[in-house]
Short mmCIF file of C-alpha atoms and ligand atoms in Angstrom, two decimals:
data_model
loop_
_atom_site.label_atom_id
_atom_site.label_comp_id
_atom_site.label_asym_id
_atom_site.label_seq_id
_atom_site.Cartn_x
_atom_site.Cartn_y
_atom_site.Cartn_z
CA UNK Q 1 -21.78 172.80 12.48
CA UNK Q 2 -19.67 170.99 9.89
CA UNK Q 3 -18.05 167.82 10.32
CA UNK Q 4 -14.53 169.02 8.94
CA UNK Q 5 -12.70 169.24 12.23
CA UNK Q 6 -13.87 166.07 13.70
CA UNK Q 7 -11.87 162.78 13.90
CA UNK Q 8 -13.73 160.22 12.25
CA UNK Q 9 -15.64 160.35 9.11
CA UNK Q 10 -19.15 159.01 9.68
CA UNK Q 11 -20.43 158.78 6.24
CA UNK Q 12 -19.30 159.18 2.78
CA UNK Q 13 -20.16 162.71 1.46
CA UNK Q 14 -19.61 164.40 -1.51
CA UNK Q 15 -18.46 168.08 -0.54
CA UNK Q 16 -19.55 171.12 1.30
CA UNK Q 17 -21.80 172.59 -1.34
CA UNK Q 18 -25.41 171.95 -1.79
CA UNK Q 19 -25.64 169.66 -4.59
CA UNK Q 20 -27.65 170.81 -7.47
CA UNK Q 21 -30.83 168.96 -8.28
CA UNK Q 22 -29.28 168.03 -11.48
CA UNK Q 23 -26.26 166.41 -9.42
CA UNK Q 24 -28.38 164.20 -7.41
CA UNK Q 25 -29.82 160.97 -8.55
CA UNK Q 26 -33.34 161.12 -10.04
CA UNK Q 27 -34.93 159.38 -7.09
CA UNK Q 28 -33.31 161.31 -4.47
CA UNK Q 29 -35.34 161.71 -1.32
CA UNK Q 30 -35.38 164.21 1.67
CA UNK Q 31 -37.29 165.33 4.49
CA UNK Q 32 -37.70 166.32 8.16
CA UNK Q 33 -38.28 163.47 10.59
CA UNK Q 34 -39.33 164.42 14.13
CA UNK Q 35 -38.23 161.78 16.88
CA UNK Q 36 -40.73 161.96 19.69
CA UNK Q 37 -41.55 159.94 22.86
CA UNK Q 38 -41.52 159.96 26.46
CA UNK Q 39 -38.15 160.83 28.35
CA UNK Q 40 -35.30 158.28 28.51
CA UNK Q 41 -36.55 156.07 25.49
CA UNK Q 42 -33.38 156.41 23.52
CA UNK Q 43 -34.31 159.23 20.98
CA UNK Q 44 -30.96 160.88 21.08
CA UNK Q 45 -29.13 157.68 21.20
CA UNK Q 46 -30.65 156.65 17.98
CA UNK Q 47 -30.14 159.82 16.13
CA UNK Q 48 -26.45 159.93 17.31
CA UNK Q 49 -26.02 156.47 16.11
CA UNK Q 50 -27.26 157.46 12.45
CA UNK Q 51 -25.27 160.77 12.27
CA UNK Q 52 -22.00 159.04 13.80
CA UNK Q 53 -21.35 162.01 16.06
CA UNK Q 54 -22.81 163.14 19.27
CA UNK Q 55 -25.05 165.97 18.00
CA UNK Q 56 -27.46 165.30 21.03
CA UNK Q 57 -26.27 164.27 24.63
CA UNK Q 58 -27.42 161.22 26.07
CA UNK Q 59 -27.73 160.15 29.86
CA UNK Q 60 -29.35 157.31 31.72
CA UNK Q 61 -31.41 160.11 33.44
CA UNK Q 62 -34.84 161.37 31.95
CA UNK Q 63 -35.12 164.84 30.52
CA UNK Q 64 -31.57 165.05 29.05
CA UNK Q 65 -32.67 166.74 25.83
CA UNK Q 66 -34.08 170.18 26.65
CA UNK Q 67 -34.11 171.82 23.12
CA UNK Q 68 -34.79 171.21 19.50
CA UNK Q 69 -31.67 169.65 17.91
CA UNK Q 70 -31.34 168.89 14.09
CA UNK Q 71 -29.19 165.99 13.24
CA UNK Q 72 -28.38 165.96 9.41
CA UNK Q 73 -27.89 162.53 7.64
CA UNK Q 74 -26.53 162.80 3.94
CA UNK Q 75 -26.57 159.75 1.97
CA UNK Q 76 -25.96 159.57 -1.85
CA UNK Q 77 -29.63 158.67 -2.18
CA UNK Q 78 -31.41 160.68 0.54
CA UNK Q 79 -30.91 163.62 2.99
CA UNK Q 80 -32.80 162.98 6.41
CA UNK Q 81 -33.03 165.74 8.87
CA UNK Q 82 -33.85 164.12 12.23
CA UNK Q 83 -35.31 166.67 14.70
CA UNK Q 84 -34.52 165.47 18.22
CA UNK Q 85 -36.97 166.68 20.86
CA UNK Q 86 -37.38 166.73 24.69
CA UNK Q 87 -38.93 163.69 26.03
CA UNK Q 88 -42.73 164.34 26.40
CA UNK Q 89 -43.79 164.63 30.13
CA UNK Q 90 -45.96 166.42 32.47
CA UNK Q 91 -44.22 169.98 32.92
CA UNK Q 92 -43.54 171.07 36.61
CA UNK Q 93 -42.22 174.64 35.64
CA UNK Q 94 -41.69 177.01 32.81
CA UNK Q 95 -38.70 175.16 31.67
CA UNK Q 96 -40.78 172.04 31.39
CA UNK Q 97 -43.69 173.73 29.62
CA UNK Q 98 -40.91 175.14 27.16
CA UNK Q 99 -39.63 171.46 26.53
CA UNK Q 100 -43.21 170.18 25.83
CA UNK Q 101 -43.89 173.10 23.57
CA UNK Q 102 -40.65 172.40 21.61
CA UNK Q 103 -41.71 168.84 21.30
CA UNK Q 104 -45.31 169.67 20.34
CA UNK Q 105 -44.16 171.97 17.54
CA UNK Q 106 -41.68 169.66 16.15
CA UNK Q 107 -44.43 167.32 15.08
CA UNK Q 108 -46.07 170.05 13.06
CA UNK Q 109 -45.05 170.52 9.45
CA UNK Q 110 -42.56 167.47 9.32
CA UNK Q 111 -42.50 164.70 6.70
CA UNK Q 112 -42.57 162.03 9.06
CA UNK Q 113 -42.78 161.28 12.84
CA UNK Q 114 -40.60 158.58 14.60
CA UNK Q 115 -42.42 157.92 17.64
CA UNK Q 116 -39.94 156.04 19.87
CA UNK Q 117 -41.07 153.88 22.78
CA UNK Q 118 -39.22 151.72 25.28
CA UNK Q 119 -40.55 148.11 24.40
CA UNK Q 120 -38.64 146.54 27.54
CA UNK Q 121 -41.57 148.24 29.52
CA UNK Q 122 -45.46 148.15 28.89
CA UNK Q 123 -46.96 151.59 27.93
CA UNK Q 124 -47.20 153.93 30.90
CA UNK Q 125 -49.63 156.83 31.11
CA UNK Q 126 -47.17 159.25 29.18
CA UNK Q 127 -47.13 156.74 26.29
CA UNK Q 128 -50.94 156.92 26.01
CA UNK Q 129 -50.98 160.64 26.12
CA UNK Q 130 -48.35 161.00 23.36
CA UNK Q 131 -50.35 158.44 21.24
CA UNK Q 132 -53.35 160.62 21.69
CA UNK Q 133 -51.44 163.87 20.78
CA UNK Q 134 -50.03 162.10 17.61
CA UNK Q 135 -53.44 160.68 16.66
CA UNK Q 136 -55.09 164.01 16.90
CA UNK Q 137 -52.45 166.52 15.79
CA UNK Q 138 -50.52 164.89 13.26
CA UNK Q 139 -51.16 164.56 9.55
CA UNK Q 140 -47.85 163.00 8.91
CA UNK Q 141 -47.15 159.47 8.42
CA UNK Q 142 -45.92 157.57 11.85
CA UNK Q 143 -43.32 155.05 12.27
CA UNK Q 144 -43.43 153.36 15.65
CA UNK Q 145 -39.90 152.40 16.77
CA UNK Q 146 -39.91 150.07 19.65
CA UNK Q 147 -36.52 150.61 21.15
CA UNK Q 148 -34.39 148.70 23.87
CA UNK Q 149 -35.29 145.27 22.31
CA UNK Q 150 -32.02 144.05 24.01
CA UNK Q 151 -33.71 144.27 27.28
CA UNK Q 152 -36.90 142.68 26.13
CA UNK Q 153 -37.55 139.20 27.76
CA UNK Q 154 -38.95 136.66 25.20
CA UNK Q 155 -42.17 136.28 27.03
CA UNK Q 156 -42.81 139.89 26.87
CA UNK Q 157 -42.25 140.40 23.10
CA UNK Q 158 -45.90 139.90 22.38
CA UNK Q 159 -47.81 141.55 25.29
CA UNK Q 160 -45.70 144.64 25.30
CA UNK Q 161 -45.62 145.39 21.41
CA UNK Q 162 -49.28 144.61 21.19
CA UNK Q 163 -50.01 147.04 24.01
CA UNK Q 164 -48.07 149.72 22.01
CA UNK Q 165 -49.88 148.77 18.78
CA UNK Q 166 -53.11 149.16 20.56
CA UNK Q 167 -52.31 152.77 21.36
CA UNK Q 168 -51.95 154.17 17.86
CA UNK Q 169 -52.47 152.88 14.33
CA UNK Q 170 -48.76 153.39 12.93
CA UNK Q 171 -48.11 153.46 9.37
CA UNK Q 172 -44.98 151.11 10.16
CA UNK Q 173 -43.09 149.76 12.97
CA UNK Q 174 -39.83 148.19 13.93
CA UNK Q 175 -38.33 146.75 16.93
CA UNK Q 176 -34.89 148.09 17.36
CA UNK Q 177 -32.01 148.45 19.64
CA UNK Q 178 -30.13 151.97 19.37
CA UNK Q 179 -27.34 150.91 21.36
CA UNK Q 180 -26.77 147.39 20.13
CA UNK Q 181 -27.64 148.02 16.64
CA UNK Q 182 -30.13 145.45 15.92
CA UNK Q 183 -32.64 146.67 12.99
CA UNK Q 184 -31.10 150.13 12.86
CA UNK Q 185 -30.28 149.92 9.25
CA UNK Q 186 -33.78 148.50 8.52
CA UNK Q 187 -35.45 151.27 10.41
CA UNK Q 188 -33.42 153.69 8.33
CA UNK Q 189 -34.35 152.18 5.10
CA UNK Q 190 -37.94 152.30 6.39
CA UNK Q 191 -37.76 156.12 7.21
CA UNK Q 192 -36.13 156.69 3.75
CA UNK Q 193 -38.96 154.82 2.12
CA UNK Q 194 -41.56 157.07 3.66
CA UNK Q 195 -39.83 160.42 2.60
CA UNK Q 196 -40.92 162.35 -0.43
CA UNK Q 197 -38.62 162.90 -3.58
CA UNK Q 198 -36.90 166.17 -2.75
CA UNK Q 199 -33.61 168.26 -2.75
CA UNK Q 200 -30.81 168.63 -0.39
CA UNK Q 201 -31.68 171.14 2.42
CA UNK Q 202 -28.40 171.33 3.94
CA UNK Q 203 -24.77 171.08 2.36
CA UNK Q 204 -23.46 167.66 2.43
CA UNK Q 205 -20.82 168.25 5.24
CA UNK Q 206 -23.26 169.80 7.64
CA UNK Q 207 -24.24 167.32 10.48
CA UNK Q 208 -26.13 169.65 12.87
CA UNK Q 209 -27.90 172.94 13.19
CA UNK Q 210 -26.14 173.61 16.49
CA UNK Q 211 -23.10 175.72 16.61
CA UNK Q 212 -20.01 174.99 18.38
CA UNK Q 213 -20.71 177.19 21.42
CA UNK Q 214 -24.21 175.43 21.84
CA UNK Q 215 -22.77 172.03 21.42
CA UNK Q 216 -20.01 172.83 23.92
CA UNK Q 217 -22.61 174.02 26.44
CA UNK Q 218 -24.58 170.83 26.16
CA UNK Q 219 -21.43 168.80 26.82
CA UNK Q 220 -20.91 170.92 30.01
CA UNK Q 221 -24.55 170.14 30.97
CA UNK Q 222 -23.99 166.35 30.08
CA UNK Q 223 -21.06 166.18 32.53
CA UNK Q 224 -23.02 167.79 35.15
CA UNK Q 225 -25.98 165.39 34.69
CA UNK Q 226 -23.48 162.50 34.96
CA UNK Q 227 -21.84 163.52 38.12
CA UNK Q 228 -24.50 165.28 40.12
CA UNK Q 229 -27.40 163.30 41.85
CA UNK Q 230 -31.18 163.73 42.27
CA UNK Q 231 -32.74 167.10 41.45
CA UNK Q 232 -29.46 169.07 41.46
CA UNK Q 233 -28.43 168.71 37.82
CA UNK Q 234 -32.03 169.56 36.70
CA UNK Q 235 -31.36 173.14 38.04
CA UNK Q 236 -28.39 173.45 36.08
CA UNK Q 237 -28.12 175.79 32.99
CA UNK Q 238 -24.79 176.43 31.15
CA UNK Q 239 -23.80 179.81 29.56
CA UNK Q 240 -20.59 180.21 27.29
CA UNK Q 241 -19.08 183.51 28.25
CA UNK Q 242 -15.91 183.34 26.36
CA UNK Q 243 -14.71 181.25 23.45
CA UNK Q 244 -11.59 182.32 21.91
CA UNK Q 245 -8.58 180.67 20.23
CA UNK Q 246 -5.75 182.01 22.13
CA UNK Q 247 -2.99 180.04 20.40
CA UNK Q 248 -3.12 177.90 17.54
CA UNK Q 249 -4.67 174.37 18.64
CA UNK Q 250 -5.68 175.88 22.05
CA UNK Q 251 -9.17 177.00 22.55
CA UNK Q 252 -10.05 178.97 25.77
CA UNK Q 253 -13.49 178.58 27.08
CA UNK Q 254 -15.12 180.21 30.07
CA UNK Q 255 -18.56 179.04 31.15
CA UNK Q 256 -20.94 179.88 33.88
CA UNK Q 257 -22.89 177.01 35.50
CA UNK Q 258 -25.97 178.30 36.97
CA UNK Q 259 -27.82 176.64 39.75
CA UNK Q 260 -31.09 177.53 41.53
CA UNK Q 261 -30.13 177.37 45.16
CA UNK Q 262 -27.08 178.42 47.37
CA UNK Q 263 -26.98 174.83 48.92
CA UNK Q 264 -26.92 173.36 45.25
CA UNK Q 265 -23.95 175.74 44.58
CA UNK Q 266 -22.12 174.06 47.46
CA UNK Q 267 -22.91 170.58 45.89
CA UNK Q 268 -21.80 171.49 42.40
CA UNK Q 269 -18.53 173.25 43.77
CA UNK Q 270 -17.81 170.18 46.11
CA UNK Q 271 -15.45 169.70 48.84
CA UNK Q 272 -12.45 171.63 48.11
CA UNK Q 273 -13.83 172.40 44.59
CA UNK Q 274 -13.71 168.60 43.84
CA UNK Q 275 -16.97 168.23 42.08
CA UNK Q 276 -16.70 171.17 39.74
CA UNK Q 277 -13.21 169.98 38.93
CA UNK Q 278 -14.56 166.31 38.00
CA UNK Q 279 -17.34 167.90 35.85
CA UNK Q 280 -14.67 170.15 34.20
CA UNK Q 281 -12.46 167.27 33.35
CA UNK Q 282 -15.23 165.07 31.88
CA UNK Q 283 -16.57 168.06 29.86
CA UNK Q 284 -13.16 169.01 28.62
CA UNK Q 285 -12.43 165.51 27.28
CA UNK Q 286 -15.62 165.52 25.41
CA UNK Q 287 -15.07 168.95 23.96
CA UNK Q 288 -11.59 168.13 22.89
CA UNK Q 289 -13.09 165.32 20.96
CA UNK Q 290 -15.69 167.44 19.51
CA UNK Q 291 -13.26 170.41 18.42
CA UNK Q 292 -9.99 168.15 17.75
CA UNK Q 293 -8.21 170.77 19.53
CA UNK Q 294 -6.65 171.29 22.97
CA UNK Q 295 -9.13 173.10 25.29
CA UNK Q 296 -8.85 175.10 28.53
CA UNK Q 297 -12.10 175.12 30.26
CA UNK Q 298 -12.91 177.68 33.10
CA UNK Q 299 -16.12 177.02 34.89
CA UNK Q 300 -17.89 179.43 37.21
CA UNK Q 301 -20.78 178.55 39.38
CA UNK Q 302 -23.47 181.01 40.07
CA UNK Q 303 -26.86 181.01 41.78
CA UNK Q 304 -29.93 182.37 39.74
CA UNK Q 305 -32.78 181.67 41.92
CA UNK Q 306 -35.82 179.93 40.44
CA UNK Q 307 -34.62 180.42 36.91
CA UNK Q 308 -36.73 177.47 35.61
CA UNK Q 309 -39.84 179.27 36.89
CA UNK Q 310 -38.93 182.49 35.51
CA UNK Q 311 -39.80 183.40 31.83
CA UNK Q 312 -37.14 186.15 31.49
CA UNK Q 313 -34.38 184.05 33.10
CA UNK Q 314 -35.19 181.28 30.70
CA UNK Q 315 -34.89 183.52 27.66
CA UNK Q 316 -31.58 184.75 28.90
CA UNK Q 317 -30.24 181.08 29.31
CA UNK Q 318 -31.13 180.25 25.83
CA UNK Q 319 -34.49 178.54 26.24
CA UNK Q 320 -36.64 180.85 24.10
CA UNK Q 321 -39.09 179.73 21.50
CA UNK Q 322 -38.76 181.42 18.15
CA UNK Q 323 -41.90 183.27 16.87
CA UNK Q 324 -44.10 180.92 14.90
CA UNK Q 325 -44.43 182.04 11.40
N1 GTP K 401 -30.22 148.96 26.72
C1 GTP K 401 -30.34 149.90 26.01
N2 GTP K 401 -30.27 151.15 26.48
C2 GTP K 401 -30.70 152.22 25.58
C3 GTP K 401 -31.01 151.87 24.20
N3 GTP K 401 -31.15 153.14 23.59
C4 GTP K 401 -30.75 154.12 24.61
N4 GTP K 401 -30.49 153.52 25.50
C5 GTP K 401 -30.10 154.01 26.90
O1 GTP K 401 -31.32 154.77 27.46
C6 GTP K 401 -30.83 155.99 28.14
C7 GTP K 401 -31.42 157.03 27.64
O2 GTP K 401 -31.14 157.51 26.25
P1 GTP K 401 -31.24 158.99 25.59
O3 GTP K 401 -30.97 158.72 24.25
O4 GTP K 401 -30.65 159.91 26.34
O5 GTP K 401 -32.98 159.16 25.55
P2 GTP K 401 -33.94 160.22 25.33
O6 GTP K 401 -35.06 159.56 24.63
O7 GTP K 401 -33.13 161.11 24.18
O8 GTP K 401 -34.06 160.81 26.60
P3 GTP K 401 -34.55 162.49 26.74
O9 GTP K 401 -33.62 163.31 26.03
O10 GTP K 401 -34.45 162.53 28.21
O11 GTP K 401 -35.93 162.52 26.34
C8 GTP K 401 -29.23 155.95 28.10
O12 GTP K 401 -28.61 155.61 29.20
C9 GTP K 401 -29.07 155.26 26.69
O13 GTP K 401 -27.65 154.60 26.78
C10 GTP K 401 -31.06 150.58 23.73
O14 GTP K 401 -31.50 150.25 22.57
N5 GTP K 401 -30.87 149.62 24.76
MG1 MG K 402 -32.53 163.02 24.39
#
């Protein structure tokens, strides 16, 4: 998707065409940067902060990102394609296996890995396993981003950071706060310095590889994640059924919200339809911000038993891995 219909200009850019190599500065750099780490450490938050738009949804709950998402940052001297990935965790079902595979594939064939950890906490077993995966499987340079430094008590700075350093020999590291902004620019400079000289891979105006429908489905899933408790939101999948501009400035969107159980359908609908209404209102506000147009949003709730455990259902709900070339 391109950033033309959005409200704010995130960064200066020079047009919607790919710039020819002769139009780029001689020292132009570019590359793909996989952002990996355990769930909830702030990967999507950091990427959104760099891009200036919500390319990936964010929530206080773990396992928010379920797909591979590219966030493209075009600067005069560099184009950085950040690959957001699902948090690496022990899969409980086929959806989890899909998410793990997405993350594992993302670290192959990229120019740089940004391994993100939550420095306000000591490393957990998941961090140990991720460090192992990165050590064994990744030829690309690795930058360790120790995020959430705003939550780090002063007496834990040394013990926590040293515990992360002991897990893996990173090429560079930076302590950062994705939300508050501390060291975000320094980390970005560090990333650019590690990228090879190269051309633009995407037109300057493009800020993600996601199309509008996918972004809209994600925003509905985000609203569901915010409003529903415990395991209920994790059984939610959103499919856009209709997407049409009925009148000038009004987009009509109809979506199905799939759940795994009849009891969950009741919860998602809520008393007198109150819950689905709240989810719809929250999602609509975000979608209108994204599209810069008025939106009429229609949500339907349907049960699709055990879809997270069913390969065929996963594919039909958009969780399909492309064939590896
Ligand atoms: N205090 C603080 N909170 C942060 C920071 N970065 C992210 N968060 C919060 O951490 C939570 C998780 O952020 P996400 O960006 O969704 O994390 P993620 O790593 O993409 O998570 P998954 O997609 O589940 O793997 C959200 O509530 C963010 O607001 C930070 O630097 N400081
Ligand atoms: Mg995420």
